[in-house]
mmCIF file of C-alpha atoms and ligand atoms in Angstrom:
data_model
loop_
_atom_site.group_PDB
_atom_site.id
_atom_site.type_symbol
_atom_site.label_atom_id
_atom_site.label_comp_id
_atom_site.label_asym_id
_atom_site.label_seq_id
_atom_site.Cartn_x
_atom_site.Cartn_y
_atom_site.Cartn_z
ATOM 1 C CA UNK A 10 20.882 21.982 6.652
ATOM 2 C CA UNK A 11 22.423 18.976 4.617
ATOM 3 C CA UNK A 12 20.176 16.140 5.126
ATOM 4 C CA UNK A 13 21.477 12.614 5.465
ATOM 5 C CA UNK A 14 19.821 9.947 3.358
ATOM 6 C CA UNK A 15 19.815 6.313 3.363
ATOM 7 C CA UNK A 16 18.379 4.571 0.187
ATOM 8 C CA UNK A 17 16.740 1.281 0.191
ATOM 9 C CA UNK A 18 16.242 -0.518 -2.916
ATOM 10 C CA UNK A 19 18.664 -0.013 -6.010
ATOM 11 C CA UNK A 20 16.333 -1.034 -8.741
ATOM 12 C CA UNK A 21 15.071 1.231 -11.898
ATOM 13 C CA UNK A 22 13.777 3.869 -9.988
ATOM 14 C CA UNK A 23 16.287 3.698 -6.764
ATOM 15 C CA UNK A 24 19.195 3.942 -9.187
ATOM 16 C CA UNK A 25 17.714 7.506 -10.611
ATOM 17 C CA UNK A 26 17.158 8.511 -7.019
ATOM 18 C CA UNK A 27 20.858 7.686 -5.895
ATOM 19 C CA UNK A 28 21.936 9.815 -8.733
ATOM 20 C CA UNK A 29 19.945 12.809 -8.038
ATOM 21 C CA UNK A 30 20.874 12.720 -4.439
ATOM 22 C CA UNK A 31 24.622 12.506 -5.420
ATOM 23 C CA UNK A 32 24.259 15.740 -7.523
ATOM 24 C CA UNK A 33 22.557 17.904 -4.916
ATOM 25 C CA UNK A 34 24.413 19.779 -2.148
ATOM 26 C CA UNK A 35 21.444 19.654 -0.044
ATOM 27 C CA UNK A 36 21.599 15.982 0.610
ATOM 28 C CA UNK A 37 24.516 13.575 1.747
ATOM 29 C CA UNK A 38 23.827 9.626 0.632
ATOM 30 C CA UNK A 39 25.127 8.254 3.847
ATOM 31 C CA UNK A 40 23.940 4.714 2.933
ATOM 32 C CA UNK A 41 22.466 2.456 -0.024
ATOM 33 C CA UNK A 42 21.005 -0.839 0.653
ATOM 34 C CA UNK A 43 20.242 -3.605 -2.013
ATOM 35 C CA UNK A 44 17.735 -6.685 -1.343
ATOM 36 C CA UNK A 45 19.680 -9.264 0.774
ATOM 37 C CA UNK A 46 22.091 -11.742 -1.014
ATOM 38 C CA UNK A 47 21.598 -9.560 -4.185
ATOM 39 C CA UNK A 48 25.088 -9.505 -5.904
ATOM 40 C CA UNK A 49 24.671 -5.732 -5.562
ATOM 41 C CA UNK A 50 25.283 -5.629 -1.966
ATOM 42 C CA UNK A 51 28.966 -5.544 -0.996
ATOM 43 C CA UNK A 52 29.798 -3.845 -4.344
ATOM 44 C CA UNK A 53 30.764 -0.163 -5.182
ATOM 45 C CA UNK A 54 27.548 2.041 -5.990
ATOM 46 C CA UNK A 55 29.956 3.425 -8.796
ATOM 47 C CA UNK A 56 29.150 0.112 -10.472
ATOM 48 C CA UNK A 57 25.707 0.921 -10.879
ATOM 49 C CA UNK A 58 25.617 4.711 -11.093
ATOM 50 C CA UNK A 59 28.180 7.323 -12.097
ATOM 51 C CA UNK A 60 29.630 8.236 -8.630
ATOM 52 C CA UNK A 61 32.767 8.093 -6.658
ATOM 53 C CA UNK A 62 34.054 5.025 -6.156
ATOM 54 C CA UNK A 63 33.570 5.079 -2.053
ATOM 55 C CA UNK A 64 30.138 4.121 -1.306
ATOM 56 C CA UNK A 65 29.680 0.385 -1.138
ATOM 57 C CA UNK A 66 26.103 -0.975 -1.456
ATOM 58 C CA UNK A 67 25.042 -2.584 1.929
ATOM 59 C CA UNK A 68 22.639 -5.756 2.226
ATOM 60 C CA UNK A 69 19.137 -4.757 4.004
ATOM 61 C CA UNK A 70 20.163 -7.523 6.236
ATOM 62 C CA UNK A 71 22.536 -4.838 7.614
ATOM 63 C CA UNK A 72 20.327 -1.803 7.687
ATOM 64 C CA UNK A 73 19.897 -1.945 11.970
ATOM 65 C CA UNK A 74 23.580 -2.461 12.572
ATOM 66 C CA UNK A 75 24.285 0.776 9.904
ATOM 67 C CA UNK A 76 21.463 2.816 11.471
ATOM 68 C CA UNK A 77 23.038 2.477 14.909
ATOM 69 C CA UNK A 78 26.437 3.898 13.737
ATOM 70 C CA UNK A 79 25.432 6.365 10.900
ATOM 71 C CA UNK A 80 23.423 9.678 11.294
ATOM 72 C CA UNK A 81 20.405 9.382 8.900
ATOM 73 C CA UNK A 82 17.559 12.107 8.765
ATOM 74 C CA UNK A 83 15.691 10.345 6.234
ATOM 75 C CA UNK A 84 15.376 6.867 4.404
ATOM 76 C CA UNK A 85 13.796 6.918 1.016
ATOM 77 C CA UNK A 86 12.148 3.235 -0.169
ATOM 78 C CA UNK A 87 11.948 2.133 -3.763
ATOM 79 C CA UNK A 88 11.573 -1.892 -3.090
ATOM 80 C CA UNK A 89 8.552 -3.795 -2.889
ATOM 81 C CA UNK A 90 5.753 -4.183 -0.194
ATOM 82 C CA UNK A 91 6.737 -6.852 2.133
ATOM 83 C CA UNK A 92 10.687 -5.844 2.042
ATOM 84 C CA UNK A 93 9.523 -2.181 2.587
ATOM 85 C CA UNK A 94 7.446 -2.937 5.547
ATOM 86 C CA UNK A 95 10.396 -4.834 7.182
ATOM 87 C CA UNK A 96 12.921 -2.147 6.193
ATOM 88 C CA UNK A 97 10.631 0.727 7.509
ATOM 89 C CA UNK A 98 10.000 -1.262 10.745
ATOM 90 C CA UNK A 99 13.915 -1.060 11.678
ATOM 91 C CA UNK A 100 14.065 2.484 10.677
ATOM 92 C CA UNK A 101 10.922 3.364 12.689
ATOM 93 C CA UNK A 102 12.750 1.818 15.684
ATOM 94 C CA UNK A 103 15.887 3.971 15.255
ATOM 95 C CA UNK A 104 13.590 7.149 15.183
ATOM 96 C CA UNK A 105 14.574 7.982 11.356
ATOM 97 C CA UNK A 106 11.875 9.485 9.104
ATOM 98 C CA UNK A 107 11.044 7.919 5.970
ATOM 99 C CA UNK A 108 9.546 8.569 2.181
ATOM 100 C CA UNK A 109 7.889 5.505 0.872
ATOM 101 C CA UNK A 110 7.850 5.479 -3.015
ATOM 102 C CA UNK A 111 7.162 1.499 -3.266
ATOM 103 C CA UNK A 112 3.318 0.912 -4.499
ATOM 104 C CA UNK A 113 1.142 -2.125 -3.824
ATOM 105 C CA UNK A 114 0.718 -2.069 -0.257
ATOM 106 C CA UNK A 115 -2.811 -3.753 0.523
ATOM 107 C CA UNK A 116 -5.032 -2.231 3.385
ATOM 108 C CA UNK A 117 -3.485 -4.167 6.179
ATOM 109 C CA UNK A 118 0.066 -3.000 5.278
ATOM 110 C CA UNK A 119 -1.228 0.630 5.144
ATOM 111 C CA UNK A 120 -2.795 0.155 8.542
ATOM 112 C CA UNK A 121 0.487 -1.117 9.701
ATOM 113 C CA UNK A 122 2.406 1.939 8.334
ATOM 114 C CA UNK A 123 0.195 4.094 10.530
ATOM 115 C CA UNK A 124 0.372 2.416 13.580
ATOM 116 C CA UNK A 125 4.243 2.380 13.360
ATOM 117 C CA UNK A 126 3.905 6.174 12.630
ATOM 118 C CA UNK A 127 2.208 6.472 16.268
ATOM 119 C CA UNK A 128 4.020 4.141 18.089
ATOM 120 C CA UNK A 129 7.673 5.518 16.812
ATOM 121 C CA UNK A 130 6.649 9.234 16.579
ATOM 122 C CA UNK A 131 8.409 9.198 13.230
ATOM 123 C CA UNK A 132 7.301 11.376 10.087
ATOM 124 C CA UNK A 133 6.690 9.154 7.158
ATOM 125 C CA UNK A 134 5.246 10.236 3.763
ATOM 126 C CA UNK A 135 3.184 7.253 1.936
ATOM 127 C CA UNK A 136 3.559 8.084 -1.589
ATOM 128 C CA UNK A 137 2.537 5.529 -4.324
ATOM 129 C CA UNK A 138 2.686 8.563 -6.823
ATOM 130 C CA UNK A 139 5.326 10.755 -5.919
ATOM 131 C CA UNK A 140 5.401 12.932 -8.860
ATOM 132 C CA UNK A 141 4.228 16.527 -9.143
ATOM 133 C CA UNK A 142 2.429 16.206 -12.436
ATOM 134 C CA UNK A 143 0.317 13.129 -11.140
ATOM 135 C CA UNK A 144 -0.657 15.094 -8.077
ATOM 136 C CA UNK A 145 -1.896 18.169 -10.243
ATOM 137 C CA UNK A 146 -3.949 15.545 -12.332
ATOM 138 C CA UNK A 147 -5.622 14.228 -8.956
ATOM 139 C CA UNK A 148 -6.448 17.798 -8.334
ATOM 140 C CA UNK A 149 -7.726 18.602 -11.594
ATOM 141 C CA UNK A 150 -9.997 15.390 -12.143
ATOM 142 C CA UNK A 151 -11.489 15.861 -8.804
ATOM 143 C CA UNK A 152 -12.778 19.537 -9.932
ATOM 144 C CA UNK A 153 -14.016 18.156 -13.090
ATOM 145 C CA UNK A 154 -15.924 15.303 -11.432
ATOM 146 C CA UNK A 155 -17.410 17.794 -9.109
ATOM 147 C CA UNK A 156 -18.707 19.996 -11.815
ATOM 148 C CA UNK A 157 -19.793 17.228 -14.455
ATOM 149 C CA UNK A 158 -20.350 14.034 -12.073
ATOM 150 C CA UNK A 159 -22.801 12.568 -14.786
ATOM 151 C CA UNK A 160 -20.034 11.960 -17.544
ATOM 152 C CA UNK A 161 -18.706 8.467 -17.630
ATOM 153 C CA UNK A 162 -15.171 8.067 -16.318
ATOM 154 C CA UNK A 163 -12.806 5.520 -17.771
ATOM 155 C CA UNK A 164 -9.400 5.543 -16.439
ATOM 156 C CA UNK A 165 -6.294 3.812 -18.664
ATOM 157 C CA UNK A 166 -2.939 3.679 -17.446
ATOM 158 C CA UNK A 167 0.132 2.335 -19.052
ATOM 159 C CA UNK A 168 3.666 0.782 -17.587
ATOM 160 C CA UNK A 169 6.580 -0.982 -18.780
ATOM 161 C CA UNK A 170 6.272 -5.103 -18.953
ATOM 162 C CA UNK A 171 8.125 -5.447 -15.519
ATOM 163 C CA UNK A 172 5.786 -3.423 -13.559
ATOM 164 C CA UNK A 173 4.485 -6.175 -10.784
ATOM 165 C CA UNK A 174 1.072 -4.530 -9.967
ATOM 166 C CA UNK A 175 -1.954 -4.271 -11.953
ATOM 167 C CA UNK A 176 -3.864 -1.461 -11.950
ATOM 168 C CA UNK A 177 -1.511 1.201 -10.698
ATOM 169 C CA UNK A 178 -1.767 2.253 -7.132
ATOM 170 C CA UNK A 179 -1.840 5.737 -9.046
ATOM 171 C CA UNK A 180 -5.183 4.631 -10.951
ATOM 172 C CA UNK A 181 -7.003 3.215 -8.020
ATOM 173 C CA UNK A 182 -6.163 6.536 -6.184
ATOM 174 C CA UNK A 183 -7.770 8.491 -9.073
ATOM 175 C CA UNK A 184 -10.575 6.490 -9.271
ATOM 176 C CA UNK A 185 -11.258 6.884 -5.529
ATOM 177 C CA UNK A 186 -10.518 10.849 -5.597
ATOM 178 C CA UNK A 187 -13.098 10.841 -8.202
ATOM 179 C CA UNK A 188 -15.651 8.896 -6.403
ATOM 180 C CA UNK A 189 -14.954 11.386 -3.248
ATOM 181 C CA UNK A 190 -15.536 14.100 -5.318
ATOM 182 C CA UNK A 191 -18.723 13.098 -6.488
ATOM 183 C CA UNK A 192 -19.978 12.315 -2.895
ATOM 184 C CA UNK A 193 -19.706 8.553 -2.822
ATOM 185 C CA UNK A 194 -17.807 6.839 -0.188
ATOM 186 C CA UNK A 195 -17.250 3.775 -2.286
ATOM 187 C CA UNK A 196 -17.688 3.140 -5.832
ATOM 188 C CA UNK A 197 -18.139 0.284 -8.224
ATOM 189 C CA UNK A 198 -15.280 -0.558 -10.429
ATOM 190 C CA UNK A 199 -14.891 -2.564 -13.693
ATOM 191 C CA UNK A 200 -11.185 -3.906 -14.184
ATOM 192 C CA UNK A 201 -10.871 -4.406 -18.300
ATOM 193 C CA UNK A 202 -14.114 -4.944 -19.960
ATOM 194 C CA UNK A 203 -15.682 -8.004 -21.282
ATOM 195 C CA UNK A 204 -18.633 -9.744 -22.019
ATOM 196 C CA UNK A 205 -22.088 -7.950 -22.942
ATOM 197 C CA UNK A 206 -22.958 -6.253 -19.941
ATOM 198 C CA UNK A 207 -23.534 -2.612 -20.037
ATOM 199 C CA UNK A 208 -22.163 -0.189 -17.870
ATOM 200 C CA UNK A 209 -23.494 1.556 -14.983
ATOM 201 C CA UNK A 210 -23.817 4.994 -14.892
ATOM 202 C CA UNK A 211 -21.514 5.388 -11.852
ATOM 203 C CA UNK A 212 -19.233 2.760 -12.162
ATOM 204 C CA UNK A 213 -15.387 3.656 -13.303
ATOM 205 C CA UNK A 214 -13.611 1.516 -15.638
ATOM 206 C CA UNK A 215 -9.798 0.920 -14.972
ATOM 207 C CA UNK A 216 -7.706 -0.572 -17.718
ATOM 208 C CA UNK A 217 -4.045 -1.500 -17.313
ATOM 209 C CA UNK A 218 -1.489 -1.896 -20.260
ATOM 210 C CA UNK A 219 1.623 -3.450 -19.678
ATOM 211 C CA UNK A 220 4.188 -3.098 -22.560
ATOM 212 C CA UNK A 221 7.981 -2.341 -23.707
ATOM 213 C CA UNK A 222 9.358 0.344 -21.304
ATOM 214 C CA UNK A 223 6.614 2.790 -20.864
ATOM 215 C CA UNK A 224 7.646 4.777 -17.660
ATOM 216 C CA UNK A 225 3.767 5.920 -16.938
ATOM 217 C CA UNK A 226 0.773 7.233 -18.366
ATOM 218 C CA UNK A 227 -2.325 7.896 -16.900
ATOM 219 C CA UNK A 228 -5.343 9.107 -18.911
ATOM 220 C CA UNK A 229 -8.315 10.062 -17.574
ATOM 221 C CA UNK A 230 -11.598 10.484 -19.850
ATOM 222 C CA UNK A 231 -15.188 12.132 -18.866
ATOM 223 C CA UNK A 232 -17.438 11.207 -21.530
ATOM 224 C CA UNK A 233 -20.721 12.823 -21.728
ATOM 225 C CA UNK A 234 -23.411 12.288 -24.936
ATOM 226 C CA UNK A 235 -21.746 14.967 -26.962
ATOM 227 C CA UNK A 236 -18.457 15.668 -26.010
ATOM 228 C CA UNK A 237 -15.423 14.260 -23.802
ATOM 229 C CA UNK A 238 -12.727 15.524 -22.011
ATOM 230 C CA UNK A 239 -9.363 13.604 -21.712
ATOM 231 C CA UNK A 240 -6.662 14.757 -19.033
ATOM 232 C CA UNK A 241 -3.242 12.761 -19.708
ATOM 233 C CA UNK A 242 0.012 12.695 -17.357
ATOM 234 C CA UNK A 243 3.059 11.344 -19.275
ATOM 235 C CA UNK A 244 6.426 10.334 -17.074
ATOM 236 C CA UNK A 245 8.680 11.052 -19.778
ATOM 237 C CA UNK A 246 11.811 9.512 -17.649
ATOM 238 C CA UNK A 247 12.254 8.071 -14.015
ATOM 239 C CA UNK A 248 13.785 11.694 -13.089
ATOM 240 C CA UNK A 249 10.078 12.699 -12.289
ATOM 241 C CA UNK A 250 9.988 10.265 -9.456
ATOM 242 C CA UNK A 251 13.248 11.196 -8.167
ATOM 243 C CA UNK A 252 12.403 14.862 -7.957
ATOM 244 C CA UNK A 253 9.175 14.192 -6.031
ATOM 245 C CA UNK A 254 11.328 11.728 -3.682
ATOM 246 C CA UNK A 255 13.847 14.416 -3.007
ATOM 247 C CA UNK A 256 11.358 16.998 -2.530
ATOM 248 C CA UNK A 257 9.226 14.759 -0.021
ATOM 249 C CA UNK A 258 12.435 13.822 1.938
ATOM 250 C CA UNK A 259 12.854 17.727 2.441
ATOM 251 C CA UNK A 260 9.371 17.991 3.242
ATOM 252 C CA UNK A 261 9.648 15.115 6.225
ATOM 253 C CA UNK A 262 12.900 15.932 7.757
ATOM 254 C CA UNK A 263 12.133 17.544 10.978
ATOM 255 C CA UNK A 264 8.429 16.618 10.853
ATOM 256 C CA UNK A 265 6.299 13.977 12.557
ATOM 257 C CA UNK A 266 3.105 12.002 11.462
ATOM 258 C CA UNK A 267 1.719 10.226 8.129
ATOM 259 C CA UNK A 268 1.483 12.322 5.091
ATOM 260 C CA UNK A 269 0.795 11.496 1.489
ATOM 261 C CA UNK A 270 2.046 13.460 -1.410
ATOM 262 C CA UNK A 271 -0.764 15.628 -1.771
ATOM 263 C CA UNK A 272 -0.555 17.199 1.702
ATOM 264 C CA UNK A 273 3.251 17.549 0.877
ATOM 265 C CA UNK A 274 2.733 19.365 -1.969
ATOM 266 C CA UNK A 275 -0.443 21.692 -0.611
ATOM 267 C CA UNK A 276 1.605 22.428 2.500
ATOM 268 C CA UNK A 277 5.061 23.125 0.579
ATOM 269 C CA UNK A 278 3.051 25.547 -1.933
ATOM 270 C CA UNK A 279 1.204 27.870 0.736
ATOM 271 C CA UNK A 280 2.565 31.133 0.585
ATOM 272 C CA UNK A 281 4.741 32.303 3.682
ATOM 273 C CA UNK A 282 2.984 34.623 5.677
ATOM 274 C CA UNK A 283 2.901 38.299 4.222
ATOM 275 C CA UNK A 284 5.268 40.718 5.322
ATOM 276 C CA UNK A 285 4.056 43.160 7.934
ATOM 277 C CA UNK A 286 3.325 46.528 6.399
ATOM 278 C CA UNK A 287 5.763 49.050 7.022
ATOM 279 C CA UNK A 288 5.164 51.864 9.480
ATOM 280 C CA UNK A 289 4.929 55.267 8.277
ATOM 281 C CA UNK A 290 7.960 55.970 10.469
ATOM 282 C CA UNK A 291 9.809 52.945 8.547
ATOM 283 C CA UNK A 292 8.522 54.330 5.227
ATOM 284 C CA UNK A 293 9.881 57.844 5.924
ATOM 285 C CA UNK A 294 13.646 56.384 6.768
HETATM 286 N N1 NAP B 316 5.498 6.291 -6.117
HETATM 287 C C1 NAP B 316 5.695 6.608 -7.099
HETATM 288 O O1 NAP B 316 5.466 7.579 -8.025
HETATM 289 C C2 NAP B 316 6.848 5.197 -8.235
HETATM 290 C C3 NAP B 316 7.491 5.671 -9.308
HETATM 291 C C4 NAP B 316 8.278 4.580 -9.543
HETATM 292 C C5 NAP B 316 8.118 3.516 -8.999
HETATM 293 N N2 NAP B 316 7.379 3.083 -7.809
HETATM 294 C C6 NAP B 316 7.662 2.042 -7.178
HETATM 295 O O2 NAP B 316 8.718 1.818 -6.350
HETATM 296 C C7 NAP B 316 8.869 0.222 -6.158
HETATM 297 C C8 NAP B 316 10.382 -0.066 -6.970
HETATM 298 O O3 NAP B 316 10.425 0.292 -8.503
HETATM 299 P P1 NAP B 316 11.219 -0.382 -9.488
HETATM 300 O O4 NAP B 316 10.705 0.333 -10.809
HETATM 301 O O5 NAP B 316 12.458 0.344 -9.121
HETATM 302 O O6 NAP B 316 11.316 -1.790 -9.417
HETATM 303 P P2 NAP B 316 12.688 -2.645 -9.575
HETATM 304 O O7 NAP B 316 13.336 -2.150 -10.490
HETATM 305 O O8 NAP B 316 11.975 -4.068 -9.476
HETATM 306 O O9 NAP B 316 13.180 -2.618 -8.279
HETATM 307 C C9 NAP B 316 13.004 -2.872 -6.748
HETATM 308 C C10 NAP B 316 14.210 -2.840 -6.335
HETATM 309 O O10 NAP B 316 14.255 -3.335 -4.712
HETATM 310 C C11 NAP B 316 15.166 -4.467 -4.402
HETATM 311 N N3 NAP B 316 14.759 -4.951 -3.037
HETATM 312 C C12 NAP B 316 13.952 -5.965 -2.983
HETATM 313 N N4 NAP B 316 14.069 -6.080 -1.718
HETATM 314 C C13 NAP B 316 14.597 -5.275 -0.868
HETATM 315 C C14 NAP B 316 14.923 -5.442 0.287
HETATM 316 N N5 NAP B 316 14.701 -5.983 1.521
HETATM 317 N N6 NAP B 316 16.219 -4.038 0.628
HETATM 318 C C15 NAP B 316 16.532 -3.214 -0.197
HETATM 319 N N7 NAP B 316 16.002 -3.570 -1.630
HETATM 320 C C16 NAP B 316 15.272 -4.607 -1.853
HETATM 321 C C17 NAP B 316 15.119 -4.967 -5.697
HETATM 322 O O11 NAP B 316 16.406 -5.915 -5.423
HETATM 323 P P3 NAP B 316 16.948 -7.028 -6.926
HETATM 324 O O12 NAP B 316 17.222 -6.222 -8.076
HETATM 325 O O13 NAP B 316 17.993 -7.703 -6.207
HETATM 326 O O14 NAP B 316 15.456 -7.952 -6.774
HETATM 327 C C18 NAP B 316 15.140 -4.430 -6.799
HETATM 328 O O15 NAP B 316 16.575 -3.582 -7.047
HETATM 329 C C19 NAP B 316 7.763 -0.453 -7.247
HETATM 330 O O16 NAP B 316 6.833 -0.621 -6.032
HETATM 331 C C20 NAP B 316 7.217 0.365 -7.966
HETATM 332 O O17 NAP B 316 5.640 0.552 -8.227
HETATM 333 C C21 NAP B 316 6.810 4.056 -7.176
#
């Protein structure tokens, strides 16, 4: 089945997602939306990415009107939290499922998203960490934290100079996952480190570097008295986010409910039910 997708946000990540959607035969990019009053709105998408000249970028102000006349199965959003929430409310009112790649939502906004899913009975993937590799890192660090809970943990993340939120949502998610794996409901986080105070044994240090064009690096250090383990995930290009977004879009088509990316990957990797063994008669045939 061809999946009709609308894309919200034509920034650095949105443009790569658009390119990937246009390259694959499983998806049909039915509409793209830029920020209202952006010079991108009204221009051909071909001015931004390599594609045929007939796709015109809409303003997000026209989202409701376009959804009324265009068939869309899934909306993918890579914008900013306030904008995303506004867009997703409109998308949900039209019964369209959503993949949210946007990061930086506060707890209240996430609560609002969950309510929206319940009220509108749509499917929504909230994926502040959309890449497969980061989700594997999460799974590995949880195992390490369970096995060596007494090791000190420090997380360092590196991103480009224009990233608006710090530390990254992914760094916080890694810290939360480590705490839960150790059996704590909440944890003490130290953001950056300055001054003479000694670290608590259970605190997690979180450090954010913003420099140049770094796509994304997350390093998790587990240090004991005599050795250390460091797990690092490096994104080479934004393609990794586009691949995750397309995977998520496929997953959420025809599903309802609120999902995170870990659930998407776990459920997609579950082996299909083994074929029933052949009967003696079938074997003889
Ligand atoms: N989940 C992940 O793994 C992952 C990976 C990468 C990025 N992200 C997140 O995705 C978001 C976008 O990242 P980015 O690097 O692409 O940022 P970006 O380059 O700043 O792009 C954001 C885009 O959203 C547009 N926008 C703002 N309001 C809008 C609205 N109401 N409707 C439609 N478009 C709107 C902006 O338009 P203007 O250009 O006109 O301002 C801009 O083009 C950020 O929250 C980022 O942290 C998540």
